[in-house]
Amino acid sequence: MSSNLTILNKAFTAERSALSRLFQKVSRTMAADDLLQMLWLRIQRVGDNPPIHNGKAYLYRLASNLAVDQGRAEARMERLQAEARSILYGDESTPDVEQAFLAREELERVMAAAERLPEPTRTVFWLNRMKDVPLRDVAVMLGVSRTTVEKHIRRAITLLGDARNSHDCSRHG
């Protein structure tokens, strides 16, 4: 085990409860234990160059960066939900019934298609597009190349776009 990894693992073990309390305060949607797991995964990717002299400070910098990333992901999710509400209900206070019906139907098709995405395409898409995990981090987490991750993202977008644009005529007649 690398010396930086040893230093950070010891700091993580010593600071686990404090980090858990910190994560409980900063995340509205994700459990502190999930954030601790993500932090632990980030620790495992730290190399030995340059050497870490203050493990606790470095650990809290990693935790801070993770909290910022989580805040961005939550803000992104809120924007996506606001956009979905806008699509479903329009910008007016009273939605056009036909427009709302069509938008809801379109959203249901896309959500159903997202549920049916084959693995690992589904996981790659969820991590990158919904959780805002960078492509390189997704690749490391899954032990694949960045090119493979990009291929899965393209595949997911194609399948979801096809689902969005498809109209199941058998349901209407």
PDB file of C-alpha atoms in Angstrom:
ATOM      1  CA  MET A   1       0.000   0.000   0.000  1.00  0.00           C
ATOM      2  CA  SER A   2       1.360   3.439  -0.872  1.00  0.00           C
ATOM      3  CA  SER A   3       2.438   5.755   1.938  1.00  0.00           C
ATOM      4  CA  ASN A   4      -0.079   8.455   0.938  1.00  0.00           C
ATOM      5  CA  LEU A   5      -2.828   5.855   0.927  1.00  0.00           C
ATOM      6  CA  THR A   6      -1.781   4.662   4.391  1.00  0.00           C
ATOM      7  CA  ILE A   7      -1.776   8.226   5.735  1.00  0.00           C
ATOM      8  CA  LEU A   8      -5.204   8.999   4.244  1.00  0.00           C
ATOM      9  CA  ASN A   9      -6.780   5.715   5.363  1.00  0.00           C
ATOM     10  CA  LYS A  10      -5.618   6.367   8.941  1.00  0.00           C
ATOM     11  CA  ALA A  11      -6.974   9.922   8.801  1.00  0.00           C
ATOM     12  CA  PHE A  12     -10.250   8.645   7.315  1.00  0.00           C
ATOM     13  CA  THR A  13     -10.658   6.110  10.117  1.00  0.00           C
ATOM     14  CA  ALA A  14      -9.904   8.725  12.785  1.00  0.00           C
ATOM     15  CA  GLU A  15     -12.173  11.396  11.264  1.00  0.00           C
ATOM     16  CA  ARG A  16     -15.042   9.197  10.068  1.00  0.00           C
ATOM     17  CA  SER A  17     -17.623  10.443  12.619  1.00  0.00           C
ATOM     18  CA  ALA A  18     -16.748  14.104  12.057  1.00  0.00           C
ATOM     19  CA  LEU A  19     -16.901  13.599   8.296  1.00  0.00           C
ATOM     20  CA  SER A  20     -20.277  11.892   8.640  1.00  0.00           C
ATOM     21  CA  ARG A  21     -21.635  14.886  10.589  1.00  0.00           C
ATOM     22  CA  LEU A  22     -20.217  17.247   7.968  1.00  0.00           C
ATOM     23  CA  PHE A  23     -21.833  15.316   5.120  1.00  0.00           C
ATOM     24  CA  GLN A  24     -25.179  15.231   6.965  1.00  0.00           C
ATOM     25  CA  LYS A  25     -25.101  19.028   7.016  1.00  0.00           C
ATOM     26  CA  VAL A  26     -24.128  19.616   3.394  1.00  0.00           C
ATOM     27  CA  SER A  27     -26.272  17.144   1.466  1.00  0.00           C
ATOM     28  CA  ARG A  28     -30.021  17.417   1.181  1.00  0.00           C
ATOM     29  CA  THR A  29     -30.519  14.286  -0.897  1.00  0.00           C
ATOM     30  CA  MET A  30     -27.647  11.859  -0.345  1.00  0.00           C
ATOM     31  CA  ALA A  31     -26.988   9.830   2.803  1.00  0.00           C
ATOM     32  CA  ALA A  32     -23.806  10.619   4.716  1.00  0.00           C
ATOM     33  CA  ASP A  33     -22.723   6.967   4.453  1.00  0.00           C
ATOM     34  CA  ASP A  34     -22.944   7.169   0.660  1.00  0.00           C
ATOM     35  CA  LEU A  35     -20.785  10.280   0.654  1.00  0.00           C
ATOM     36  CA  LEU A  36     -18.301   8.591   3.001  1.00  0.00           C
ATOM     37  CA  GLN A  37     -18.092   5.705   0.537  1.00  0.00           C
ATOM     38  CA  MET A  38     -17.481   8.116  -2.341  1.00  0.00           C
ATOM     39  CA  LEU A  39     -14.768   9.832  -0.277  1.00  0.00           C
ATOM     40  CA  TRP A  40     -13.143   6.490   0.479  1.00  0.00           C
ATOM     41  CA  LEU A  41     -13.125   5.698  -3.255  1.00  0.00           C
ATOM     42  CA  ARG A  42     -11.441   9.030  -3.968  1.00  0.00           C
ATOM     43  CA  ILE A  43      -8.832   8.260  -1.312  1.00  0.00           C
ATOM     44  CA  GLN A  44      -8.028   4.963  -3.028  1.00  0.00           C
ATOM     45  CA  ARG A  45      -7.109   6.840  -6.227  1.00  0.00           C
ATOM     46  CA  VAL A  46      -4.565   9.148  -4.571  1.00  0.00           C
ATOM     47  CA  GLY A  47      -1.032   8.440  -5.729  1.00  0.00           C
ATOM     48  CA  ASP A  48       2.271   8.878  -3.908  1.00  0.00           C
ATOM     49  CA  ASN A  49       3.497  11.883  -5.843  1.00  0.00           C
ATOM     50  CA  PRO A  50       3.663  14.411  -4.319  1.00  0.00           C
ATOM     51  CA  PRO A  51       3.908  13.023  -0.796  1.00  0.00           C
ATOM     52  CA  ILE A  52       1.195  14.067   1.655  1.00  0.00           C
ATOM     53  CA  HIS A  53       2.533  15.577   4.866  1.00  0.00           C
ATOM     54  CA  ASN A  54      -0.746  16.466   6.575  1.00  0.00           C
ATOM     55  CA  GLY A  55      -3.200  13.620   6.029  1.00  0.00           C
ATOM     56  CA  LYS A  56      -6.032  15.256   7.959  1.00  0.00           C
ATOM     57  CA  ALA A  57      -5.847  18.506   5.972  1.00  0.00           C
ATOM     58  CA  TYR A  58      -5.672  16.602   2.681  1.00  0.00           C
ATOM     59  CA  LEU A  59      -8.609  14.417   3.737  1.00  0.00           C
ATOM     60  CA  TYR A  60     -10.743  17.450   4.554  1.00  0.00           C
ATOM     61  CA  ARG A  61      -9.810  19.020   1.209  1.00  0.00           C
ATOM     62  CA  LEU A  62     -11.021  15.850  -0.529  1.00  0.00           C
ATOM     63  CA  ALA A  63     -14.206  15.937   1.590  1.00  0.00           C
ATOM     64  CA  SER A  64     -14.740  19.604   0.770  1.00  0.00           C
ATOM     65  CA  ASN A  65     -14.325  18.943  -2.957  1.00  0.00           C
ATOM     66  CA  LEU A  66     -16.764  16.049  -2.702  1.00  0.00           C
ATOM     67  CA  ALA A  67     -19.290  18.254  -0.890  1.00  0.00           C
ATOM     68  CA  VAL A  68     -18.983  20.898  -3.624  1.00  0.00           C
ATOM     69  CA  ASP A  69     -19.416  18.219  -6.301  1.00  0.00           C
ATOM     70  CA  GLN A  70     -22.480  16.891  -4.462  1.00  0.00           C
ATOM     71  CA  GLY A  71     -23.936  20.398  -4.203  1.00  0.00           C
ATOM     72  CA  ARG A  72     -23.475  20.844  -7.941  1.00  0.00           C
ATOM     73  CA  ALA A  73     -25.098  17.479  -8.612  1.00  0.00           C
ATOM     74  CA  GLU A  74     -28.068  18.406  -6.420  1.00  0.00           C
ATOM     75  CA  ALA A  75     -28.392  21.775  -8.167  1.00  0.00           C
ATOM     76  CA  ARG A  76     -28.240  19.989 -11.517  1.00  0.00           C
ATOM     77  CA  MET A  77     -30.977  17.591 -10.394  1.00  0.00           C
ATOM     78  CA  GLU A  78     -33.125  20.523  -9.277  1.00  0.00           C
ATOM     79  CA  ARG A  79     -32.639  22.187 -12.684  1.00  0.00           C
ATOM     80  CA  LEU A  80     -33.589  18.953 -14.453  1.00  0.00           C
ATOM     81  CA  GLN A  81     -36.691  18.631 -12.300  1.00  0.00           C
ATOM     82  CA  ALA A  82     -37.625  22.259 -12.953  1.00  0.00           C
ATOM     83  CA  GLU A  83     -37.143  21.667 -16.678  1.00  0.00           C
ATOM     84  CA  ALA A  84     -39.319  18.546 -16.514  1.00  0.00           C
ATOM     85  CA  ARG A  85     -42.018  20.537 -14.693  1.00  0.00           C
ATOM     86  CA  SER A  86     -41.722  23.220 -17.360  1.00  0.00           C
ATOM     87  CA  ILE A  87     -42.096  20.617 -20.115  1.00  0.00           C
ATOM     88  CA  LEU A  88     -45.025  19.004 -18.352  1.00  0.00           C
ATOM     89  CA  TYR A  89     -46.841  22.148 -17.321  1.00  0.00           C
ATOM     90  CA  GLY A  90     -45.395  24.866 -19.528  1.00  0.00           C
ATOM     91  CA  ASP A  91     -44.409  28.291 -18.312  1.00  0.00           C
ATOM     92  CA  GLU A  92     -47.970  29.398 -17.752  1.00  0.00           C
ATOM     93  CA  SER A  93     -49.759  28.900 -14.451  1.00  0.00           C
ATOM     94  CA  THR A  94     -52.513  26.883 -16.157  1.00  0.00           C
ATOM     95  CA  PRO A  95     -51.048  24.204 -18.407  1.00  0.00           C
ATOM     96  CA  ASP A  96     -52.496  23.386 -21.797  1.00  0.00           C
ATOM     97  CA  VAL A  97     -54.127  19.993 -21.203  1.00  0.00           C
ATOM     98  CA  GLU A  98     -53.058  18.440 -24.504  1.00  0.00           C
ATOM     99  CA  GLN A  99     -49.498  19.769 -24.197  1.00  0.00           C
ATOM    100  CA  ALA A 100     -49.246  18.496 -20.618  1.00  0.00           C
ATOM    101  CA  PHE A 101     -50.594  15.080 -21.659  1.00  0.00           C
ATOM    102  CA  LEU A 102     -48.119  14.772 -24.537  1.00  0.00           C
ATOM    103  CA  ALA A 103     -45.210  15.954 -22.398  1.00  0.00           C
ATOM    104  CA  ARG A 104     -46.127  13.544 -19.612  1.00  0.00           C
ATOM    105  CA  GLU A 105     -46.363  10.705 -22.137  1.00  0.00           C
ATOM    106  CA  GLU A 106     -42.958  11.660 -23.573  1.00  0.00           C
ATOM    107  CA  LEU A 107     -41.418  11.806 -20.107  1.00  0.00           C
ATOM    108  CA  GLU A 108     -42.883   8.392 -19.232  1.00  0.00           C
ATOM    109  CA  ARG A 109     -41.359   6.908 -22.412  1.00  0.00           C
ATOM    110  CA  VAL A 110     -37.939   8.322 -21.599  1.00  0.00           C
ATOM    111  CA  MET A 111     -38.098   7.240 -17.942  1.00  0.00           C
ATOM    112  CA  ALA A 112     -39.179   3.720 -18.948  1.00  0.00           C
ATOM    113  CA  ALA A 113     -36.358   3.574 -21.493  1.00  0.00           C
ATOM    114  CA  ALA A 114     -33.883   4.739 -18.826  1.00  0.00           C
ATOM    115  CA  GLU A 115     -35.042   1.902 -16.579  1.00  0.00           C
ATOM    116  CA  ARG A 116     -34.485  -0.571 -19.434  1.00  0.00           C
ATOM    117  CA  LEU A 117     -30.983   0.611 -20.375  1.00  0.00           C
ATOM    118  CA  PRO A 118     -28.650  -2.384 -20.358  1.00  0.00           C
ATOM    119  CA  GLU A 119     -25.857  -2.529 -17.819  1.00  0.00           C
ATOM    120  CA  PRO A 120     -23.279  -1.034 -17.655  1.00  0.00           C
ATOM    121  CA  THR A 121     -24.762   1.668 -19.924  1.00  0.00           C
ATOM    122  CA  ARG A 122     -27.398   2.465 -17.286  1.00  0.00           C
ATOM    123  CA  THR A 123     -24.845   2.878 -14.490  1.00  0.00           C
ATOM    124  CA  VAL A 124     -22.495   4.956 -16.650  1.00  0.00           C
ATOM    125  CA  PHE A 125     -25.330   7.251 -17.735  1.00  0.00           C
ATOM    126  CA  TRP A 126     -26.667   7.645 -14.184  1.00  0.00           C
ATOM    127  CA  LEU A 127     -23.259   8.461 -12.703  1.00  0.00           C
ATOM    128  CA  ASN A 128     -22.237  10.908 -15.421  1.00  0.00           C
ATOM    129  CA  ARG A 129     -25.477  12.649 -16.338  1.00  0.00           C
ATOM    130  CA  MET A 130     -27.502  12.479 -13.141  1.00  0.00           C
ATOM    131  CA  LYS A 131     -24.786  12.449 -10.468  1.00  0.00           C
ATOM    132  CA  ASP A 132     -22.405  14.674 -12.477  1.00  0.00           C
ATOM    133  CA  VAL A 133     -19.428  12.336 -12.006  1.00  0.00           C
ATOM    134  CA  PRO A 134     -16.743  13.224 -14.581  1.00  0.00           C
ATOM    135  CA  LEU A 135     -16.155  10.666 -17.337  1.00  0.00           C
ATOM    136  CA  ARG A 136     -12.631   9.896 -16.150  1.00  0.00           C
ATOM    137  CA  ASP A 137     -13.901   9.198 -12.618  1.00  0.00           C
ATOM    138  CA  VAL A 138     -16.652   6.929 -13.950  1.00  0.00           C
ATOM    139  CA  ALA A 139     -14.004   5.047 -15.925  1.00  0.00           C
ATOM    140  CA  VAL A 140     -11.851   4.599 -12.810  1.00  0.00           C
ATOM    141  CA  MET A 141     -14.830   3.569 -10.662  1.00  0.00           C
ATOM    142  CA  LEU A 142     -15.875   0.909 -13.166  1.00  0.00           C
ATOM    143  CA  GLY A 143     -12.362  -0.145 -14.164  1.00  0.00           C
ATOM    144  CA  VAL A 144     -12.838   0.633 -17.851  1.00  0.00           C
ATOM    145  CA  SER A 145     -11.345   3.101 -20.314  1.00  0.00           C
ATOM    146  CA  ARG A 146     -12.712   6.594 -20.820  1.00  0.00           C
ATOM    147  CA  THR A 147     -13.477   5.624 -24.432  1.00  0.00           C
ATOM    148  CA  THR A 148     -15.679   2.800 -23.172  1.00  0.00           C
ATOM    149  CA  VAL A 149     -17.509   5.213 -20.866  1.00  0.00           C
ATOM    150  CA  GLU A 150     -18.043   7.634 -23.779  1.00  0.00           C
ATOM    151  CA  LYS A 151     -19.409   4.765 -25.890  1.00  0.00           C
ATOM    152  CA  HIS A 152     -21.944   3.932 -23.167  1.00  0.00           C
ATOM    153  CA  ILE A 153     -23.001   7.596 -22.869  1.00  0.00           C
ATOM    154  CA  ARG A 154     -23.559   7.826 -26.639  1.00  0.00           C
ATOM    155  CA  ARG A 155     -25.537   4.587 -26.552  1.00  0.00           C
ATOM    156  CA  ALA A 156     -27.732   5.815 -23.682  1.00  0.00           C
ATOM    157  CA  ILE A 157     -28.404   9.156 -25.367  1.00  0.00           C
ATOM    158  CA  THR A 158     -29.330   7.401 -28.607  1.00  0.00           C
ATOM    159  CA  LEU A 159     -31.687   4.963 -26.863  1.00  0.00           C
ATOM    160  CA  LEU A 160     -33.310   7.690 -24.753  1.00  0.00           C
ATOM    161  CA  GLY A 161     -33.648   9.977 -27.780  1.00  0.00           C
ATOM    162  CA  ASP A 162     -35.286   7.165 -29.737  1.00  0.00           C
ATOM    163  CA  ALA A 163     -37.696   6.585 -26.844  1.00  0.00           C
ATOM    164  CA  ARG A 164     -38.469  10.308 -26.610  1.00  0.00           C
ATOM    165  CA  ASN A 165     -39.228  10.559 -30.312  1.00  0.00           C
ATOM    166  CA  SER A 166     -41.144   7.295 -30.668  1.00  0.00           C
ATOM    167  CA  HIS A 167     -44.917   7.250 -30.630  1.00  0.00           C
ATOM    168  CA  ASP A 168     -46.535   3.952 -29.799  1.00  0.00           C
ATOM    169  CA  CYS A 169     -49.461   3.968 -32.227  1.00  0.00           C
ATOM    170  CA  SER A 170     -50.827   0.713 -30.799  1.00  0.00           C
ATOM    171  CA  ARG A 171     -51.852   2.567 -27.648  1.00  0.00           C
ATOM    172  CA  HIS A 172     -53.953   5.079 -29.575  1.00  0.00           C
ATOM    173  CA  GLY A 173     -55.971   2.937 -31.843  1.00  0.00           C
TER     174      GLY A 173
END
